[in-house]
Structures are given as C-alpha cells and as structure tokens.
Amino acid sequence: MARIVMKFGGTSMAGIERIRSVAARVKREHDAGNQIAVVVSAMAGETDRLVGFCREASSLYDPKEYDVVVSAGEQITSGLLAIALQAIGVQARSWMGWQLPIRTSDGHASARIADIDTVALNASLAAGEVAVIPGFQGLAAGERVTTLGRGGSDTSAVAMAAAMKADRCDIYTDVDGVYTTDPRIVPRARKLKRVTYEEMLELASVGAKVLQTRSVGLAMKESVRVQVLSSFVDADGESEPGTLIVGEEEIDEMERQLITGIAHDKNEAKVTLTAVSDRPGSVASIFTPLAEANINVDMIVQNIAHSTGSTDVTFTVPQAELARALDVLEKAQADIGYQKLFHDTRVSKVSIVGVGMRSHAGVAATMFKTLGERGINIQAIATSEIKVSVLIEEDYTELAVRVLHTAYGLDAEDAAA
C-alpha cells in the first residue's frame, strides 16, 4: 500500500464531466489499496474571474480581503470532487485549509506554508477515506484566510506530500510532461524524461508554467518525488510516461544536455527610476519599501553614474504587482530622491536553463549572438550558475524562443516541422 498525493489543475477540473473523469482516476488508485489525498485547483478561468472582481472593486485592494475572494474557487471544486467520488462508491470528504489546519505566514496573496497538522487527516486516510483538499489556501495568525500566490496549488500538494510522508506526489495538468520549450511555439520541442530539481526550479522561476517555483523548491528541500502527468490521456487506465523531477544524481551522464530547456515570460513589467543619487544606500531605499510590500523584484540594472553624481536604475516586477509597485515608489520618492519614474509592460523575459552550463564556456555568447543576428535587442540580463535570462521587446518573444531552441540543438529530429 502506497500513500499518494494527486494534484489536479484548473483545466482538469473545468466542469462536471472533467471532475467525473478525475474521480474515476482517483478511484483506480484507491481501489488498488492506496491511501489517497487529492489537492485541487479552482476551475479553469475561475481564479482570473475572481481576481478581476477584486481589481474592478479597487486597483489597490486589501490583500486580506483579496484572499477571502480568490480562495473560494478551490472550495467549490473540492466539494464537487468529494460528491463525484461518493457517487461512484468511494468514501471521500473535503477538508478546507482551516480545518486541517494548514498554517501559513501572514503574507497575504503570497503566503508561505509553515506547518500542516495531519492528525485528523491521517485518521481519515486510515479509515479508508479519500481526502479532498483545496490547494492555494491556508490560515494565518488571527485565523485569517491566506492564499499562496498564483499556481499555489502545486505548493499545497508538495507540502501535503511532505507532511504526510507520501511515497510520491503526482501533478496532473494539461500537458503530459516537461518539454524543452513550449510546444505551441516550437513544434519540434521534446518531452524530457527526467529534469533535476534545480533545473525545474529555474525553469519555473523564469516562465515555464508546468509547476510553481515554490513547489519545486519545497520538493527539493523535502526530497519529495514529483511526477508531471497529463489528465487528458489514460482513457483505458494506462498513463503515458510523464516527467520525473529528481535529484541530479539520477540523471545519466549520457542523457545530460548542455541546455535543458528554454522558457519565456510575458508577464513582466519594466520600471525605470532616473537621476537616482549615486551614494551608498540609495539602491536600498528603492528595494526596501518594495520588499516590505511583498513585491517581488526580478532583473536589476544600474547604469554607470552620470557626471552629475546620479544614476538610472531599471528593474522588473510581475505585471500583476505593477500598480502596487508604482504606488510604493511614488510615496517613497522623497526618500529615494529619483527624478522621474517610467514603466513599460511591452517586454518579455526569455531564459535558457541547464546544469551543463557549469562545465561549458560560451553558452551566454551563443545566446547573445543568436539574438543579435535576428535583430533582437537585449534590454537587461540576469544570470545564475545554470541560467541566463534576457529582457527583450515582447513582439520578438516567439522568434527568440524558436531560434534559441535550434541554436542549442534541442529540436526533435522526428517531430513535424
């Protein structure tokens, strides 16, 4: 008997027929004698609808009330799946985040899981029940509902697997694994059998939509074995092989690529502050208030100081947080001492990722040369040990992904052109 966490994304839960299909899949695992906890997302599009209501009510909404609104989507699907399971003879019940409870920090809209009490859950599983748990939500001090950020159901599932000491965590989504890039842009993209935690962490952080960044980081920390599978195959009970997220020691040297994958993210916004005083502490005066507002900053570029003793600072934030970032910076203008504030949402981040970068020179040079030959201007650069990201004009995103995929030899030989 195995203990398994099964997570289903929004497209898997998009309507009653899809929920019945999920219930049938869960029943097969339950009938095999396994203890099952299911983590569900809201129906496809539902969270966007709820977020839209919040923004319509106020562009500077209270994050505490935002969490109350947007967490409702997962509550609905967890109850519906429990009903669908009961209808086909499976003992099941739904558990809200506050009932377990799933304790989190108080960073509303981006809370972090601190602890999960599994006493009641373990008793339920031992009694043969399937536990259906809404992803994305938790409970902060003061008994306020929190949410974990977009894609947070993946983190909920991995955290639940770690707390339950599950044998594996299966993430079911609308793709059948992790590809070298988005197959909708590059038909020759290849599905990967295995990806290291570190590579998946980088790919998720730079725009790959398969798994949420924090879920991969947590899986790596807790050594949770994660498998990415599609919920849209398996009509006869036999799943197509997915992609395993594993430790680097499990990747055969013969299978290792220089570059594992290419990701892109169009949800970036570029912010520029001009004539910032070139003195110690001036950069801290920009990013400290942003950090206090829980606004994530990504790429940062500081220009060479002007002869006037000032400099320009450019950085990126998620588009969803742009309005709050601008509000924070405008209120802090006197402390920062900048002259003008500009922003641009017509940008995109394109990244190459691979553990092979550690032992090979010239990887970044190939990227820059390839983009330059196609007339694609680079506005900012960020690097890590296994990643290079560039900020470019949004209109060039798909072209950049295609030419880089070919430049690094990632095209599948037997795929349709």
XYZ file of C-alpha atoms in Angstrom:
417
model
C 0.000 0.000 0.000
C 1.330 3.401 -1.015
C 0.455 6.854 0.245
C -0.068 9.171 -2.730
C -0.891 12.831 -3.209
C -2.665 13.540 -6.501
C -2.952 17.164 -7.623
C -5.290 18.307 -10.403
C -5.047 21.719 -12.072
C -7.774 24.042 -13.275
C -8.181 22.551 -16.753
C -8.552 19.110 -15.168
C -11.411 20.458 -13.010
C -13.109 22.549 -15.730
C -16.688 21.353 -15.430
C -18.589 18.410 -14.020
C -17.579 15.957 -16.759
C -13.898 16.713 -16.175
C -14.424 16.335 -12.423
C -16.063 12.937 -13.008
C -13.034 11.918 -15.078
C -10.758 12.960 -12.198
C -12.928 10.975 -9.774
C -12.569 7.842 -11.934
C -8.777 8.243 -11.942
C -8.705 8.702 -8.160
C -10.948 5.641 -7.738
C -8.462 3.447 -9.621
C -5.671 4.417 -7.224
C -7.957 3.976 -4.214
C -9.191 0.566 -5.408
C -5.544 -0.527 -5.721
C -5.338 -0.210 -1.931
C -3.513 3.102 -1.768
C -4.172 5.926 0.681
C -5.046 8.991 -1.376
C -5.090 12.711 -0.693
C -6.239 14.857 -3.606
C -5.328 18.537 -3.931
C -7.439 20.530 -6.382
C -7.259 23.895 -8.116
C -10.216 26.096 -8.992
C -11.956 25.520 -12.315
C -10.036 26.924 -15.285
C -10.611 30.668 -15.519
C -12.364 30.936 -12.163
C -9.452 32.492 -10.266
C -8.960 35.046 -13.055
C -12.664 35.909 -12.796
C -12.416 36.417 -9.041
C -9.205 38.452 -9.362
C -10.982 40.612 -11.924
C -13.732 41.364 -9.424
C -11.133 42.476 -6.884
C -9.402 44.784 -9.365
C -12.734 46.196 -10.507
C -13.624 46.995 -6.916
C -10.259 48.725 -6.324
C -6.856 48.662 -8.029
C -5.305 48.980 -4.548
C -7.384 46.262 -2.895
C -6.758 44.984 0.638
C -4.775 41.704 0.213
C -6.596 40.161 3.201
C -9.969 40.555 1.527
C -8.479 39.534 -1.830
C -7.568 36.180 -0.252
C -11.111 35.692 1.018
C -12.461 36.196 -2.500
C -9.988 34.196 -4.594
C -9.789 31.180 -2.252
C -13.467 30.454 -2.968
C -12.691 28.739 -6.280
C -10.822 25.825 -4.696
C -13.501 25.372 -2.048
C -16.065 24.771 -4.783
C -14.011 22.173 -6.687
C -13.025 20.272 -3.538
C -16.671 19.859 -2.561
C -17.704 18.868 -6.086
C -14.960 16.239 -6.369
C -15.937 14.750 -2.999
C -19.536 14.499 -4.237
C -18.407 12.895 -7.522
C -16.309 10.324 -5.639
C -19.167 9.456 -3.315
C -21.416 8.970 -6.359
C -19.136 6.172 -7.653
C -18.856 4.422 -4.304
C -15.675 5.967 -2.873
C -15.622 7.211 0.696
C -14.487 10.807 0.440
C -14.699 14.105 2.249
C -13.417 17.595 1.637
C -11.082 19.391 4.050
C -10.756 23.159 3.990
C -7.342 24.683 4.709
C -8.550 25.952 8.082
C -9.939 22.546 9.113
C -6.636 20.663 8.980
C -5.218 23.370 9.541
C -2.600 24.474 7.007
C -0.720 27.201 8.903
C 0.957 29.929 6.845
C 2.742 33.236 7.170
C 0.636 36.394 7.011
C 1.942 37.454 3.571
C -1.500 37.696 2.032
C -1.699 36.772 -1.661
C 1.779 35.234 -1.353
C 1.759 33.359 1.970
C 4.232 30.601 2.797
C 3.289 27.323 4.437
C 4.753 26.988 7.924
C 3.135 23.781 9.190
C 0.401 21.261 8.379
C -1.374 19.391 11.168
C -2.026 15.921 9.742
C -3.511 14.199 12.819
C -7.127 14.366 11.638
C -6.077 13.729 8.045
C -4.120 10.591 8.946
C -7.123 9.244 10.867
C -9.347 9.875 7.858
C -6.930 8.097 5.487
C -6.579 5.155 7.875
C -10.367 4.800 7.849
C -10.277 4.394 4.075
C -11.457 7.861 3.113
C -10.077 9.863 0.207
C -9.206 13.331 1.441
C -10.008 16.154 -0.986
C -8.111 19.319 -0.114
C -8.392 22.750 -1.750
C -4.999 23.925 -2.905
C -3.768 27.513 -2.791
C -5.187 28.333 0.642
C -4.141 28.304 4.289
C -4.641 30.032 7.606
C -2.540 32.806 9.156
C -2.346 34.134 12.695
C -5.614 35.753 13.680
C -7.456 32.980 11.802
C -7.381 34.940 8.547
C -7.586 33.004 5.269
C -4.441 33.287 3.145
C -3.517 32.257 -0.389
C -0.131 31.103 -1.670
C 0.121 33.056 -4.923
C -0.850 32.017 -8.440
C -0.114 28.355 -9.043
C -0.074 27.795 -5.293
C -1.966 24.506 -5.514
C 1.280 22.863 -6.671
C 2.942 24.077 -3.473
C -0.025 22.856 -1.430
C 0.331 19.395 -2.975
C 4.087 19.109 -2.397
C 3.759 20.435 1.168
C 0.980 17.934 1.835
C 3.115 15.110 0.414
C 5.997 16.117 2.683
C 3.774 16.406 5.776
C 2.083 13.058 5.068
C 5.393 11.374 4.206
C 3.805 10.337 0.901
C 5.546 7.922 -1.430
C 5.059 10.289 -4.346
C 3.301 13.422 -5.496
C 1.642 13.207 -8.917
C 0.883 16.563 -10.541
C -1.817 16.180 -13.226
C -2.125 19.041 -15.666
C -2.999 19.774 -19.293
C 0.441 18.742 -20.584
C 1.965 15.271 -20.450
C 5.311 16.329 -19.035
C 8.054 18.946 -19.140
C 9.231 19.941 -22.623
C 12.394 21.631 -23.869
C 10.156 24.653 -24.542
C 6.516 25.468 -25.198
C 5.396 23.045 -27.977
C 2.819 25.589 -29.127
C 5.689 27.855 -30.167
C 8.160 25.171 -31.247
C 6.501 22.018 -32.678
C 9.905 20.271 -32.527
C 10.103 20.633 -28.728
C 10.916 17.339 -26.972
C 9.384 15.875 -23.816
C 12.010 15.263 -21.135
C 12.054 12.001 -19.185
C 13.828 13.496 -16.171
C 14.645 17.004 -15.030
C 16.674 17.898 -11.948
C 15.069 19.816 -9.100
C 17.495 22.667 -9.744
C 16.714 22.916 -13.458
C 12.978 22.734 -12.845
C 13.305 25.414 -10.183
C 14.982 27.740 -12.661
C 12.557 26.906 -15.486
C 9.575 27.548 -13.227
C 11.014 30.831 -11.978
C 11.545 32.199 -15.491
C 8.164 31.430 -17.001
C 7.630 27.685 -17.539
C 4.009 27.175 -16.495
C 4.208 23.458 -15.642
C 4.994 23.835 -11.915
C 5.040 26.739 -9.493
C 8.531 27.824 -8.413
C 7.937 27.393 -4.712
C 6.553 23.894 -5.172
C 9.793 22.778 -6.831
C 11.939 24.421 -4.168
C 9.934 22.673 -1.472
C 10.158 19.331 -3.280
C 13.942 19.717 -3.468
C 14.198 20.666 0.216
C 11.980 17.806 1.386
C 13.130 15.254 -1.245
C 9.570 14.761 -2.470
C 9.469 12.695 -5.640
C 7.305 14.598 -8.135
C 5.882 13.350 -11.402
C 4.202 15.574 -14.010
C 1.417 13.786 -15.892
C -1.478 14.670 -18.161
C -5.060 14.228 -17.032
C -6.189 14.222 -20.677
C -4.722 10.837 -21.631
C -5.259 7.495 -19.886
C -8.656 6.670 -21.373
C -8.027 2.966 -20.720
C -6.369 3.350 -17.356
C -2.828 3.349 -18.766
C -0.997 6.636 -18.389
C 1.615 7.902 -20.820
C 5.004 8.295 -19.122
C 5.357 11.782 -17.710
C 8.410 13.686 -16.500
C 10.100 12.899 -13.195
C 11.563 15.747 -11.148
C 14.572 14.192 -9.405
C 17.968 14.834 -7.884
C 20.905 15.499 -10.205
C 22.470 12.163 -9.260
C 19.607 10.360 -11.045
C 20.347 11.948 -14.428
C 22.503 9.684 -16.572
C 25.565 11.475 -17.967
C 24.655 10.300 -21.472
C 21.225 11.972 -21.181
C 22.569 15.302 -19.948
C 22.179 18.243 -22.326
C 24.137 21.465 -22.359
C 20.796 23.303 -22.273
C 17.761 21.511 -20.836
C 15.063 23.995 -21.728
C 14.054 27.473 -22.858
C 11.320 29.438 -21.096
C 9.646 32.771 -21.660
C 7.508 35.091 -19.563
C 5.379 37.911 -20.968
C 4.016 38.864 -17.562
C 6.924 41.158 -16.753
C 6.878 44.945 -16.370
C 9.964 47.126 -16.603
C 10.340 50.027 -14.159
C 12.996 52.749 -14.513
C 13.932 55.446 -11.992
C 16.040 58.277 -13.413
C 18.589 60.505 -11.703
C 18.842 58.448 -8.521
C 21.558 59.797 -6.212
C 24.780 57.776 -6.654
C 25.577 57.232 -2.988
C 25.725 54.290 -0.551
C 22.247 53.193 0.474
C 20.376 54.736 -2.453
C 19.583 51.350 -4.018
C 18.390 50.027 -0.659
C 15.975 52.971 -0.426
C 14.347 51.685 -3.641
C 14.056 47.993 -2.875
C 13.397 48.045 0.876
C 9.883 49.525 0.601
C 9.111 47.152 -2.264
C 10.199 44.192 -0.124
C 8.106 45.437 2.790
C 5.108 45.473 0.449
C 5.864 41.829 -0.549
C 6.546 42.875 -4.164
C 8.960 40.534 -5.904
C 11.725 42.193 -7.943
C 13.500 40.205 -10.630
C 16.063 41.656 -13.062
C 18.008 44.719 -11.865
C 20.245 47.015 -13.920
C 22.073 50.077 -12.537
C 23.691 52.313 -15.114
C 27.117 53.898 -14.803
C 26.877 57.084 -12.767
C 26.340 60.365 -14.616
C 28.770 63.230 -14.173
C 26.087 64.897 -12.059
C 26.507 62.246 -9.361
C 23.316 60.416 -10.221
C 22.418 57.157 -11.958
C 19.422 55.374 -13.511
C 18.077 52.130 -12.031
C 15.931 49.688 -14.022
C 14.257 46.537 -12.710
C 11.338 44.230 -13.449
C 8.298 43.211 -11.409
C 5.346 40.942 -12.245
C 2.706 42.850 -14.220
C 0.111 41.921 -11.596
C 2.126 43.857 -8.998
C 2.969 46.876 -11.167
C 0.216 49.151 -9.814
C 1.245 48.488 -6.219
C 4.942 48.884 -7.073
C 4.335 52.284 -8.685
C 2.253 53.370 -5.710
C 5.026 52.356 -3.271
C 7.718 54.121 -5.300
C 5.708 57.319 -5.721
C 5.116 57.509 -1.977
C 8.845 56.933 -1.333
C 10.083 59.462 -3.913
C 11.349 61.910 -1.296
C 13.398 59.199 0.448
C 14.737 57.705 -2.798
C 15.386 61.036 -4.476
C 14.730 59.988 -8.080
C 13.677 62.481 -10.751
C 11.270 60.530 -13.000
C 9.510 57.174 -12.921
C 8.832 55.227 -16.133
C 7.265 51.825 -16.736
C 6.838 49.529 -19.747
C 4.697 46.398 -19.994
C 5.616 45.582 -23.612
C 8.579 43.448 -22.579
C 9.279 39.745 -22.245
C 11.858 37.635 -20.449
C 13.472 34.745 -22.358
C 15.718 32.302 -20.494
C 17.965 29.312 -21.190
C 18.438 26.739 -18.403
C 20.730 23.734 -17.997
C 23.104 22.196 -15.462
C 25.517 21.676 -18.374
C 26.369 25.393 -18.194
C 28.519 24.732 -15.153
C 31.181 22.971 -17.196
C 30.883 24.665 -20.599
C 32.042 28.138 -21.633
C 30.407 30.259 -24.310
C 26.778 29.400 -23.546
C 25.766 33.022 -22.979
C 27.773 34.174 -26.001
C 25.780 31.792 -28.215
C 22.557 33.270 -26.877
C 23.603 36.873 -27.443
C 24.965 36.161 -30.927
C 21.850 34.250 -31.985
C 19.529 37.054 -30.860
C 21.757 39.725 -32.394
C 21.723 38.005 -35.785
C 17.932 38.263 -35.765
C 17.944 41.951 -34.795
C 16.606 41.317 -31.290
C 17.844 43.956 -28.837
C 18.633 42.953 -25.245
C 17.390 45.428 -22.624
C 18.614 43.649 -19.462
C 20.489 40.481 -18.494
C 20.355 38.270 -15.400
C 22.356 35.100 -14.755
C 22.774 32.277 -12.288
C 25.028 29.225 -12.306
C 22.654 27.320 -14.615
C 20.552 30.103 -16.205
C 20.834 33.142 -18.471
C 17.809 35.443 -18.851
C 17.391 38.426 -21.159
C 14.696 41.085 -21.326
C 13.528 41.856 -24.868
C 10.672 43.579 -26.663
C 7.532 41.454 -26.320
C 6.871 41.242 -30.086
C 10.101 39.242 -30.564
C 9.333 36.588 -27.917
C 8.327 33.666 -30.123
C 11.068 34.329 -32.655
C 13.649 34.388 -29.853
C 12.406 31.089 -28.408
C 12.452 29.352 -31.812
C 15.924 30.473 -32.873
C 17.456 29.675 -29.468
C 15.822 26.234 -29.409
C 17.521 25.464 -32.726
C 20.823 27.107 -31.779
C 21.246 24.806 -28.785
C 20.310 21.635 -30.693
C 17.057 20.964 -28.841
C 14.835 20.297 -31.885
C 13.418 16.772 -32.032
C 14.528 15.041 -35.234
C 11.304 13.083 -35.740
C 8.847 15.939 -34.976
C 6.793 17.728 -37.581
C 8.271 20.978 -38.754
